[in-house]
mmCIF file of C-alpha atoms and ligand atoms in Angstrom:
data_model
loop_
_atom_site.group_PDB
_atom_site.id
_atom_site.type_symbol
_atom_site.label_atom_id
_atom_site.label_comp_id
_atom_site.label_asym_id
_atom_site.label_seq_id
_atom_site.Cartn_x
_atom_site.Cartn_y
_atom_site.Cartn_z
ATOM 1 C CA UNK A 1188 120.729 107.400 103.522
ATOM 2 C CA UNK A 1189 117.568 108.753 101.905
ATOM 3 C CA UNK A 1190 114.200 107.658 103.368
ATOM 4 C CA UNK A 1191 112.993 104.432 101.832
ATOM 5 C CA UNK A 1192 110.344 104.629 99.103
ATOM 6 C CA UNK A 1193 108.301 101.434 99.213
ATOM 7 C CA UNK A 1194 106.673 99.545 96.371
ATOM 8 C CA UNK A 1195 103.226 99.506 97.991
ATOM 9 C CA UNK A 1196 103.007 100.394 101.664
ATOM 10 C CA UNK A 1197 99.894 99.900 103.817
ATOM 11 C CA UNK A 1198 97.870 103.132 104.020
ATOM 12 C CA UNK A 1199 95.378 103.612 106.835
ATOM 13 C CA UNK A 1200 92.434 105.966 106.392
ATOM 14 C CA UNK A 1201 91.966 106.798 110.071
ATOM 15 C CA UNK A 1202 88.712 105.054 111.022
ATOM 16 C CA UNK A 1203 90.284 101.567 111.271
ATOM 17 C CA UNK A 1204 91.283 102.091 114.894
ATOM 18 C CA UNK A 1205 87.681 102.922 115.881
ATOM 19 C CA UNK A 1206 86.417 99.597 114.529
ATOM 20 C CA UNK A 1207 89.205 97.824 116.416
ATOM 21 C CA UNK A 1208 88.396 99.772 119.582
ATOM 22 C CA UNK A 1209 84.790 98.623 119.338
ATOM 23 C CA UNK A 1210 85.943 95.008 119.015
ATOM 24 C CA UNK A 1211 87.987 95.485 122.218
ATOM 25 C CA UNK A 1212 85.123 97.232 124.026
ATOM 26 C CA UNK A 1213 82.740 94.399 123.146
ATOM 27 C CA UNK A 1214 85.449 91.707 123.585
ATOM 28 C CA UNK A 1215 84.911 90.298 120.102
ATOM 29 C CA UNK A 1216 88.519 89.097 119.816
ATOM 30 C CA UNK A 1217 87.783 86.064 117.653
ATOM 31 C CA UNK A 1218 87.406 84.892 114.049
ATOM 32 C CA UNK A 1219 83.790 86.023 114.150
ATOM 33 C CA UNK A 1220 81.936 89.138 115.275
ATOM 34 C CA UNK A 1221 80.284 92.343 114.064
ATOM 35 C CA UNK A 1222 83.295 93.546 112.050
ATOM 36 C CA UNK A 1223 83.470 90.251 110.111
ATOM 37 C CA UNK A 1224 79.772 90.495 109.233
ATOM 38 C CA UNK A 1225 80.170 94.197 108.455
ATOM 39 C CA UNK A 1226 83.158 93.558 106.184
ATOM 40 C CA UNK A 1227 81.137 90.981 104.243
ATOM 41 C CA UNK A 1228 78.269 93.450 103.822
ATOM 42 C CA UNK A 1229 80.692 96.175 102.700
ATOM 43 C CA UNK A 1230 82.171 93.846 100.070
ATOM 44 C CA UNK A 1231 78.734 92.839 98.779
ATOM 45 C CA UNK A 1232 77.678 96.491 98.501
ATOM 46 C CA UNK A 1233 80.920 97.466 96.786
ATOM 47 C CA UNK A 1234 81.343 94.620 94.292
ATOM 48 C CA UNK A 1235 77.611 94.023 93.678
ATOM 49 C CA UNK A 1236 78.176 90.286 94.120
ATOM 50 C CA UNK A 1237 75.374 88.951 96.330
ATOM 51 C CA UNK A 1238 77.342 86.931 98.912
ATOM 52 C CA UNK A 1239 80.751 87.188 100.604
ATOM 53 C CA UNK A 1240 82.782 85.122 103.062
ATOM 54 C CA UNK A 1241 85.558 87.041 104.828
ATOM 55 C CA UNK A 1242 88.588 84.760 105.165
ATOM 56 C CA UNK A 1243 92.142 84.641 106.473
ATOM 57 C CA UNK A 1244 93.693 85.123 103.017
ATOM 58 C CA UNK A 1245 93.071 85.268 99.298
ATOM 59 C CA UNK A 1246 94.855 81.928 98.994
ATOM 60 C CA UNK A 1247 92.316 80.381 101.402
ATOM 61 C CA UNK A 1248 89.521 81.825 99.249
ATOM 62 C CA UNK A 1249 90.891 80.163 96.098
ATOM 63 C CA UNK A 1250 91.361 76.897 97.983
ATOM 64 C CA UNK A 1251 87.769 76.883 99.281
ATOM 65 C CA UNK A 1252 86.438 77.732 95.806
ATOM 66 C CA UNK A 1253 88.205 74.670 94.387
ATOM 67 C CA UNK A 1254 86.982 72.428 97.230
ATOM 68 C CA UNK A 1255 83.390 73.579 96.773
ATOM 69 C CA UNK A 1256 83.658 72.990 93.013
ATOM 70 C CA UNK A 1257 84.656 69.421 93.844
ATOM 71 C CA UNK A 1258 88.223 69.588 92.519
ATOM 72 C CA UNK A 1259 89.975 66.338 93.399
ATOM 73 C CA UNK A 1260 93.181 64.432 92.847
ATOM 74 C CA UNK A 1261 94.296 64.268 89.182
ATOM 75 C CA UNK A 1262 91.626 66.700 87.936
ATOM 76 C CA UNK A 1263 92.840 69.166 85.312
ATOM 77 C CA UNK A 1264 92.572 72.840 86.344
ATOM 78 C CA UNK A 1265 93.569 75.552 83.871
ATOM 79 C CA UNK A 1266 95.195 78.667 85.361
ATOM 80 C CA UNK A 1267 96.935 81.853 84.280
ATOM 81 C CA UNK A 1268 100.679 81.305 84.068
ATOM 82 C CA UNK A 1269 101.561 84.974 84.508
ATOM 83 C CA UNK A 1270 100.639 85.439 88.163
ATOM 84 C CA UNK A 1271 101.718 85.113 91.781
ATOM 85 C CA UNK A 1272 102.111 81.509 92.970
ATOM 86 C CA UNK A 1273 99.088 81.827 95.293
ATOM 87 C CA UNK A 1274 96.823 81.494 92.240
ATOM 88 C CA UNK A 1275 98.138 78.025 91.429
ATOM 89 C CA UNK A 1276 99.170 76.542 94.793
ATOM 90 C CA UNK A 1277 95.598 75.686 95.886
ATOM 91 C CA UNK A 1278 95.238 73.492 92.767
ATOM 92 C CA UNK A 1279 98.182 71.475 94.093
ATOM 93 C CA UNK A 1280 96.692 71.431 97.634
ATOM 94 C CA UNK A 1281 93.822 69.413 96.118
ATOM 95 C CA UNK A 1282 96.213 67.021 94.359
ATOM 96 C CA UNK A 1283 94.820 68.304 91.058
ATOM 97 C CA UNK A 1284 96.991 69.045 88.016
ATOM 98 C CA UNK A 1285 97.585 72.700 87.079
ATOM 99 C CA UNK A 1286 97.786 73.407 83.344
ATOM 100 C CA UNK A 1287 99.171 76.871 82.686
ATOM 101 C CA UNK A 1288 97.919 79.313 80.061
ATOM 102 C CA UNK A 1289 99.974 82.288 78.830
ATOM 103 C CA UNK A 1290 98.902 85.924 78.455
ATOM 104 C CA UNK A 1291 97.794 88.181 75.621
ATOM 105 C CA UNK A 1292 99.664 91.438 75.020
ATOM 106 C CA UNK A 1293 96.809 93.915 75.485
ATOM 107 C CA UNK A 1294 96.082 93.390 79.200
ATOM 108 C CA UNK A 1295 98.885 90.917 80.125
ATOM 109 C CA UNK A 1296 96.250 88.472 81.390
ATOM 110 C CA UNK A 1297 95.191 85.014 80.195
ATOM 111 C CA UNK A 1298 94.816 84.744 76.418
ATOM 112 C CA UNK A 1299 91.248 83.558 75.664
ATOM 113 C CA UNK A 1300 92.314 81.905 72.378
ATOM 114 C CA UNK A 1301 95.031 79.908 74.096
ATOM 115 C CA UNK A 1302 92.549 78.986 76.822
ATOM 116 C CA UNK A 1303 90.092 77.595 74.285
ATOM 117 C CA UNK A 1304 92.890 75.677 72.580
ATOM 118 C CA UNK A 1305 93.840 74.095 75.920
ATOM 119 C CA UNK A 1306 90.209 73.212 76.699
ATOM 120 C CA UNK A 1307 89.729 71.550 73.287
ATOM 121 C CA UNK A 1308 93.006 69.648 73.663
ATOM 122 C CA UNK A 1309 92.057 68.210 77.022
ATOM 123 C CA UNK A 1310 88.511 67.380 75.946
ATOM 124 C CA UNK A 1311 90.021 65.470 73.024
ATOM 125 C CA UNK A 1312 92.239 63.559 75.431
ATOM 126 C CA UNK A 1313 89.128 62.667 77.439
ATOM 127 C CA UNK A 1314 90.243 64.826 80.385
ATOM 128 C CA UNK A 1315 87.867 67.764 80.364
ATOM 129 C CA UNK A 1316 89.221 70.543 82.640
ATOM 130 C CA UNK A 1317 87.262 70.839 85.889
ATOM 131 C CA UNK A 1318 87.831 74.578 86.459
ATOM 132 C CA UNK A 1319 89.566 77.698 85.164
ATOM 133 C CA UNK A 1320 91.386 80.076 87.535
ATOM 134 C CA UNK A 1321 91.682 83.440 85.800
ATOM 135 C CA UNK A 1322 93.715 86.378 87.175
ATOM 136 C CA UNK A 1323 93.451 90.175 86.725
ATOM 137 C CA UNK A 1324 97.060 91.221 87.269
ATOM 138 C CA UNK A 1325 98.252 94.531 88.702
ATOM 139 C CA UNK A 1326 94.660 95.788 88.823
ATOM 140 C CA UNK A 1327 94.220 95.632 85.045
ATOM 141 C CA UNK A 1328 91.094 93.669 84.092
ATOM 142 C CA UNK A 1329 91.784 90.913 81.596
ATOM 143 C CA UNK A 1330 89.537 89.667 78.806
ATOM 144 C CA UNK A 1331 87.084 88.269 81.310
ATOM 145 C CA UNK A 1332 83.958 88.637 79.163
ATOM 146 C CA UNK A 1333 85.553 86.441 76.487
ATOM 147 C CA UNK A 1334 86.840 83.959 79.070
ATOM 148 C CA UNK A 1335 83.472 83.762 80.839
ATOM 149 C CA UNK A 1336 81.789 83.063 77.477
ATOM 150 C CA UNK A 1337 84.274 80.263 76.718
ATOM 151 C CA UNK A 1338 83.774 78.723 80.167
ATOM 152 C CA UNK A 1339 80.015 78.880 79.674
ATOM 153 C CA UNK A 1340 80.260 77.296 76.223
ATOM 154 C CA UNK A 1341 82.210 74.307 77.568
ATOM 155 C CA UNK A 1342 80.392 74.291 80.941
ATOM 156 C CA UNK A 1343 83.567 74.721 82.988
ATOM 157 C CA UNK A 1344 83.367 76.632 86.305
ATOM 158 C CA UNK A 1345 85.320 79.894 86.471
ATOM 159 C CA UNK A 1346 87.202 81.170 89.535
ATOM 160 C CA UNK A 1347 88.158 84.814 89.147
ATOM 161 C CA UNK A 1348 91.279 85.740 91.095
ATOM 162 C CA UNK A 1349 90.749 89.487 91.615
ATOM 163 C CA UNK A 1350 93.252 89.624 94.496
ATOM 164 C CA UNK A 1351 95.010 92.573 92.844
ATOM 165 C CA UNK A 1352 91.964 94.069 91.167
ATOM 166 C CA UNK A 1353 89.485 95.190 93.835
ATOM 167 C CA UNK A 1354 87.602 98.133 92.300
ATOM 168 C CA UNK A 1355 88.648 97.437 88.699
ATOM 169 C CA UNK A 1356 85.852 96.909 86.193
ATOM 170 C CA UNK A 1357 84.885 96.001 82.629
ATOM 171 C CA UNK A 1358 81.968 97.889 81.091
ATOM 172 C CA UNK A 1359 80.912 98.970 84.577
ATOM 173 C CA UNK A 1360 80.934 95.430 86.029
ATOM 174 C CA UNK A 1361 83.406 94.745 88.828
ATOM 175 C CA UNK A 1362 86.377 92.400 88.553
ATOM 176 C CA UNK A 1363 85.470 89.471 90.792
ATOM 177 C CA UNK A 1364 81.817 89.467 89.709
ATOM 178 C CA UNK A 1365 82.165 87.582 86.401
ATOM 179 C CA UNK A 1366 83.158 84.143 87.667
ATOM 180 C CA UNK A 1367 81.225 81.464 89.532
ATOM 181 C CA UNK A 1368 83.504 82.569 92.355
ATOM 182 C CA UNK A 1369 85.418 85.828 92.839
ATOM 183 C CA UNK A 1370 88.447 86.189 95.090
ATOM 184 C CA UNK A 1371 89.865 89.282 96.816
ATOM 185 C CA UNK A 1372 93.001 89.671 98.951
ATOM 186 C CA UNK A 1373 93.730 92.147 101.729
ATOM 187 C CA UNK A 1374 97.357 91.246 102.273
ATOM 188 C CA UNK A 1375 99.756 93.934 103.466
ATOM 189 C CA UNK A 1376 100.682 95.415 100.101
ATOM 190 C CA UNK A 1377 97.354 95.079 98.249
ATOM 191 C CA UNK A 1378 95.231 98.138 97.417
ATOM 192 C CA UNK A 1379 93.582 97.902 100.830
ATOM 193 C CA UNK A 1380 94.763 95.685 103.662
ATOM 194 C CA UNK A 1381 93.495 93.967 106.786
ATOM 195 C CA UNK A 1382 97.159 93.099 107.614
ATOM 196 C CA UNK A 1383 96.310 89.719 106.125
ATOM 197 C CA UNK A 1384 92.987 88.518 104.778
ATOM 198 C CA UNK A 1385 90.840 87.695 101.816
ATOM 199 C CA UNK A 1386 87.303 87.120 100.656
ATOM 200 C CA UNK A 1387 85.364 84.657 98.563
ATOM 201 C CA UNK A 1388 82.446 86.072 96.566
ATOM 202 C CA UNK A 1389 79.588 84.355 94.752
ATOM 203 C CA UNK A 1390 76.016 84.769 93.588
ATOM 204 C CA UNK A 1391 75.419 81.285 94.997
ATOM 205 C CA UNK A 1392 74.306 81.619 98.621
ATOM 206 C CA UNK A 1393 74.676 77.906 99.383
ATOM 207 C CA UNK A 1394 78.288 77.948 98.229
ATOM 208 C CA UNK A 1395 79.194 80.919 100.427
ATOM 209 C CA UNK A 1396 77.481 79.299 103.431
ATOM 210 C CA UNK A 1397 79.500 76.177 102.659
ATOM 211 C CA UNK A 1398 82.669 78.288 102.528
ATOM 212 C CA UNK A 1399 81.961 79.740 106.000
ATOM 213 C CA UNK A 1400 81.319 76.237 107.341
ATOM 214 C CA UNK A 1401 84.514 74.767 105.841
ATOM 215 C CA UNK A 1402 86.487 77.823 107.037
ATOM 216 C CA UNK A 1403 85.471 77.120 110.660
ATOM 217 C CA UNK A 1404 86.542 73.447 110.847
ATOM 218 C CA UNK A 1405 83.387 72.025 109.201
ATOM 219 C CA UNK A 1406 81.443 71.685 112.408
ATOM 220 C CA UNK A 1407 78.092 69.868 112.288
ATOM 221 C CA UNK A 1408 75.064 71.518 113.935
ATOM 222 C CA UNK A 1409 75.338 69.497 117.181
ATOM 223 C CA UNK A 1410 75.803 70.575 120.829
ATOM 224 C CA UNK A 1411 79.185 68.812 120.949
ATOM 225 C CA UNK A 1412 82.004 69.028 118.404
ATOM 226 C CA UNK A 1413 81.021 66.695 115.622
ATOM 227 C CA UNK A 1414 82.526 66.674 112.134
ATOM 228 C CA UNK A 1415 81.480 64.806 109.022
ATOM 229 C CA UNK A 1416 83.979 66.482 106.710
ATOM 230 C CA UNK A 1417 87.562 67.771 106.761
ATOM 231 C CA UNK A 1418 87.550 71.432 107.795
ATOM 232 C CA UNK A 1419 89.924 74.390 107.736
ATOM 233 C CA UNK A 1420 90.764 77.326 109.983
ATOM 234 C CA UNK A 1421 90.334 79.986 107.305
ATOM 235 C CA UNK A 1422 88.021 82.625 108.810
ATOM 236 C CA UNK A 1423 88.978 86.313 109.078
ATOM 237 C CA UNK A 1424 89.473 87.614 112.629
ATOM 238 C CA UNK A 1425 87.207 90.341 113.980
ATOM 239 C CA UNK A 1426 90.280 92.547 114.579
ATOM 240 C CA UNK A 1427 91.472 92.221 110.963
ATOM 241 C CA UNK A 1428 87.931 92.835 109.754
ATOM 242 C CA UNK A 1429 87.924 96.060 111.802
ATOM 243 C CA UNK A 1430 90.908 97.280 109.790
ATOM 244 C CA UNK A 1431 89.080 96.166 106.650
ATOM 245 C CA UNK A 1432 85.944 98.140 107.487
ATOM 246 C CA UNK A 1433 87.987 101.313 107.849
ATOM 247 C CA UNK A 1434 89.840 100.550 104.620
ATOM 248 C CA UNK A 1435 86.609 100.030 102.661
ATOM 249 C CA UNK A 1436 85.689 103.648 103.482
ATOM 250 C CA UNK A 1437 88.771 104.936 101.668
ATOM 251 C CA UNK A 1438 89.081 102.349 98.896
ATOM 252 C CA UNK A 1439 87.823 104.610 96.114
ATOM 253 C CA UNK A 1440 90.095 107.447 97.256
ATOM 254 C CA UNK A 1441 93.088 105.107 97.286
ATOM 255 C CA UNK A 1442 92.211 103.954 93.764
ATOM 256 C CA UNK A 1443 92.198 107.604 92.631
ATOM 257 C CA UNK A 1444 95.632 108.068 94.161
ATOM 258 C CA UNK A 1445 97.052 104.942 92.527
ATOM 259 C CA UNK A 1446 95.615 106.020 89.192
ATOM 260 C CA UNK A 1447 97.241 109.423 89.688
ATOM 261 C CA UNK A 1448 100.593 107.666 90.299
ATOM 262 C CA UNK A 1449 100.208 105.913 86.953
ATOM 263 C CA UNK A 1450 99.386 109.155 85.113
ATOM 264 C CA UNK A 1451 102.335 110.899 86.734
ATOM 265 C CA UNK A 1452 104.847 108.216 85.750
ATOM 266 C CA UNK A 1453 103.394 107.913 82.269
ATOM 267 C CA UNK A 1454 103.655 111.631 81.579
ATOM 268 C CA UNK A 1455 107.248 111.813 82.829
ATOM 269 C CA UNK A 1456 108.668 108.550 81.497
ATOM 270 C CA UNK A 1457 106.788 107.651 78.329
ATOM 271 C CA UNK A 1458 109.146 109.719 76.175
ATOM 272 C CA UNK A 1459 112.224 108.126 77.733
ATOM 273 C CA UNK A 1460 111.760 104.672 76.234
ATOM 274 C CA UNK A 1461 109.302 103.104 78.676
ATOM 275 C CA UNK A 1462 106.073 101.388 77.654
ATOM 276 C CA UNK A 1463 102.977 101.548 79.847
ATOM 277 C CA UNK A 1464 100.013 99.209 80.111
ATOM 278 C CA UNK A 1465 97.016 101.150 78.818
ATOM 279 C CA UNK A 1466 93.333 100.623 79.492
ATOM 280 C CA UNK A 1467 91.282 99.259 76.623
ATOM 281 C CA UNK A 1468 87.780 100.441 75.762
ATOM 282 C CA UNK A 1469 85.402 99.931 78.688
ATOM 283 C CA UNK A 1470 88.103 98.761 81.108
ATOM 284 C CA UNK A 1471 88.932 100.523 84.350
ATOM 285 C CA UNK A 1472 92.129 99.559 86.205
ATOM 286 C CA UNK A 1473 92.628 100.219 89.911
ATOM 287 C CA UNK A 1474 96.336 100.736 89.016
ATOM 288 C CA UNK A 1475 97.415 98.679 92.025
ATOM 289 C CA UNK A 1476 100.978 98.746 90.689
ATOM 290 C CA UNK A 1477 102.297 100.885 87.871
ATOM 291 C CA UNK A 1478 104.442 98.618 85.693
ATOM 292 C CA UNK A 1479 106.732 99.688 82.868
ATOM 293 C CA UNK A 1480 108.481 97.780 80.123
ATOM 294 C CA UNK A 1481 112.065 98.856 79.453
ATOM 295 C CA UNK A 1482 113.091 99.639 75.911
ATOM 296 C CA UNK A 1483 115.105 96.781 74.428
ATOM 297 C CA UNK A 1484 117.573 99.394 73.129
ATOM 298 C CA UNK A 1485 118.620 100.333 76.669
ATOM 299 C CA UNK A 1486 122.189 99.354 77.513
ATOM 300 C CA UNK A 1487 121.046 97.727 80.784
ATOM 301 C CA UNK A 1488 118.255 95.414 81.843
ATOM 302 C CA UNK A 1489 115.450 95.587 84.389
ATOM 303 C CA UNK A 1490 117.505 93.892 87.089
ATOM 304 C CA UNK A 1491 120.307 96.462 86.750
ATOM 305 C CA UNK A 1492 117.735 99.211 86.976
ATOM 306 C CA UNK A 1493 116.180 97.602 90.053
ATOM 307 C CA UNK A 1494 119.569 97.367 91.767
ATOM 308 C CA UNK A 1495 120.457 100.960 90.949
ATOM 309 C CA UNK A 1496 117.170 102.229 92.357
ATOM 310 C CA UNK A 1497 117.697 100.047 95.431
ATOM 311 C CA UNK A 1498 120.982 101.897 96.014
ATOM 312 C CA UNK A 1499 118.895 105.069 96.336
ATOM 313 C CA UNK A 1500 116.592 103.204 98.764
ATOM 314 C CA UNK A 1501 113.788 102.966 96.193
ATOM 315 C CA UNK A 1502 111.968 99.635 96.170
ATOM 316 C CA UNK A 1503 110.936 98.292 92.762
ATOM 317 C CA UNK A 1504 110.138 94.726 91.751
ATOM 318 C CA UNK A 1505 110.380 92.575 88.633
ATOM 319 C CA UNK A 1506 107.051 91.518 87.140
ATOM 320 C CA UNK A 1507 105.778 88.085 88.263
ATOM 321 C CA UNK A 1508 107.949 85.245 87.068
ATOM 322 C CA UNK A 1509 105.547 83.085 85.021
ATOM 323 C CA UNK A 1510 104.472 79.864 86.721
ATOM 324 C CA UNK A 1511 105.653 77.734 83.801
ATOM 325 C CA UNK A 1512 109.205 78.973 84.527
ATOM 326 C CA UNK A 1513 108.975 78.176 88.254
ATOM 327 C CA UNK A 1514 111.009 75.223 89.495
ATOM 328 C CA UNK A 1515 108.029 73.988 91.512
ATOM 329 C CA UNK A 1516 105.745 73.864 88.439
ATOM 330 C CA UNK A 1517 108.356 72.821 85.868
ATOM 331 C CA UNK A 1518 106.569 69.534 85.120
ATOM 332 C CA UNK A 1519 103.214 71.204 84.446
ATOM 333 C CA UNK A 1520 101.929 71.321 80.906
ATOM 334 C CA UNK A 1521 101.800 74.909 79.660
ATOM 335 C CA UNK A 1522 100.278 76.653 76.644
ATOM 336 C CA UNK A 1523 102.768 79.424 75.946
ATOM 337 C CA UNK A 1524 103.163 82.137 73.329
ATOM 338 C CA UNK A 1525 106.173 84.080 74.638
ATOM 339 C CA UNK A 1526 104.176 87.001 76.042
ATOM 340 C CA UNK A 1527 104.663 86.476 79.784
ATOM 341 C CA UNK A 1528 108.341 85.545 79.322
ATOM 342 C CA UNK A 1529 108.903 88.806 77.489
ATOM 343 C CA UNK A 1530 107.058 90.775 80.177
ATOM 344 C CA UNK A 1531 109.135 89.118 82.891
ATOM 345 C CA UNK A 1532 112.332 89.980 81.021
ATOM 346 C CA UNK A 1533 111.524 93.632 80.316
ATOM 347 C CA UNK A 1534 109.214 94.751 83.079
ATOM 348 C CA UNK A 1535 109.556 96.585 86.361
ATOM 349 C CA UNK A 1536 106.937 97.577 88.982
ATOM 350 C CA UNK A 1537 107.452 101.123 90.255
ATOM 351 C CA UNK A 1538 106.620 102.448 93.733
ATOM 352 C CA UNK A 1539 102.825 102.703 93.590
ATOM 353 C CA UNK A 1540 101.431 103.156 97.100
ATOM 354 C CA UNK A 1541 98.454 105.436 97.700
ATOM 355 C CA UNK A 1542 100.470 107.271 100.390
ATOM 356 C CA UNK A 1543 103.349 108.298 98.070
ATOM 357 C CA UNK A 1544 103.985 112.031 98.149
ATOM 358 C CA UNK A 1545 104.549 114.137 95.025
ATOM 359 C CA UNK A 1546 108.107 114.675 96.205
ATOM 360 C CA UNK A 1547 108.704 110.924 96.437
ATOM 361 C CA UNK A 1548 107.321 110.341 92.949
ATOM 362 C CA UNK A 1549 109.471 113.197 91.567
ATOM 363 C CA UNK A 1550 112.457 111.599 93.214
ATOM 364 C CA UNK A 1551 111.734 108.174 91.632
ATOM 365 C CA UNK A 1552 111.397 109.756 88.184
ATOM 366 C CA UNK A 1553 114.591 111.820 88.615
ATOM 367 C CA UNK A 1554 116.596 108.734 89.601
ATOM 368 C CA UNK A 1555 115.237 106.711 86.690
ATOM 369 C CA UNK A 1556 116.068 109.444 84.162
ATOM 370 C CA UNK A 1557 119.541 109.773 85.665
ATOM 371 C CA UNK A 1558 120.118 106.038 85.284
ATOM 372 C CA UNK A 1559 119.182 106.005 81.595
HETATM 373 C C1 LIG B 1974 98.045 88.371 96.698
HETATM 374 C C2 LIG B 1974 97.555 87.450 95.675
HETATM 375 C C3 LIG B 1974 96.907 86.256 96.008
HETATM 376 C C4 LIG B 1974 96.828 85.695 97.386
HETATM 377 O O1 LIG B 1974 96.310 86.485 98.347
HETATM 378 P P1 LIG B 1974 96.807 86.315 99.873
HETATM 379 O O2 LIG B 1974 95.796 87.102 100.613
HETATM 380 O O3 LIG B 1974 98.194 86.879 99.946
HETATM 381 O O4 LIG B 1974 96.760 84.867 100.211
HETATM 382 C C5 LIG B 1974 96.386 85.490 94.995
HETATM 383 N N1 LIG B 1974 96.508 85.843 93.709
HETATM 384 C C6 LIG B 1974 97.148 86.966 93.351
HETATM 385 C C7 LIG B 1974 97.211 87.310 91.904
HETATM 386 C C8 LIG B 1974 97.705 87.798 94.315
HETATM 387 O O5 LIG B 1974 98.379 88.892 93.929
#
């Protein structure tokens, strides 16, 4: 059997272990400590968003954002339909009602026109949406300037799920810095990892302090354990943050490598009937995953291709199945235009890790060409 080529394997830079060693030396084995504070400072410096709370996951970050925005039972929250379920689940945690909005073709992210239509509809029904959760998928920034303008016009808070888009930007401004809140994830297969973790970003200092308080069981400032609110155990551990600090040092290098993966695949496969997602003017993708759309003229579909590559021990993955097609969200109202359904039907994510060797990439391309 050939060695396995993974979709997106963790890739350590080398310094991570030194930050962990320091945590051991100082016995900071807890969900607080110098690495947690350091990770927050690194994220602020990198994203140019003023405040950060390092958390146990990106999902926790979205959940805290919604809590702090006051999202409650039966509130309407608009969210991208073409995404990973973690974008939408926290809306349900609050007992609120997710309303799903389809994508536009240029960036595959939420269609601003459809968003405005949904907002107007719900305002007409007397149920003004309480928040928008917008996603930048696969590292490609969506039409966030347009979406931020719409949210401002209707005075609806914007949560920017940049879990897959750390380091991506629009006109020089980082993904995650446009919304009232920005969210990053450091799960195992994201562009950098802390094994598991996330962060909540905001210009609003009070909100981020509130997030840290809620993430540590909402403890009142008293000598004993007193609580006036429901809390959560959502803080990042000092060990995970140590990995994160090492990963922040190599983030830009890993982005270069992922972008090189994209260029490699594009050059080799573009003329074989595959379509690639290109950057628009002013947008910079971190190319977390390189995704291709299969030509409709092919005699096989994306699932057949995935299975054939799997036989050669190459891991690929279908694009996200839109939330409005998910059994768990089947009763949610959705504003659809066919774009995400088409992407789901024709797309495939190729091995995209920053540690892929040239030989591995050659091998993926050779197998794909052989299959077609
Ligand atoms: C990974 C991911 C999340 C959740 O992050 P976790 O750290 O895994 O909880 C949220 N949204 C999107 C789009 C993601 O890809």
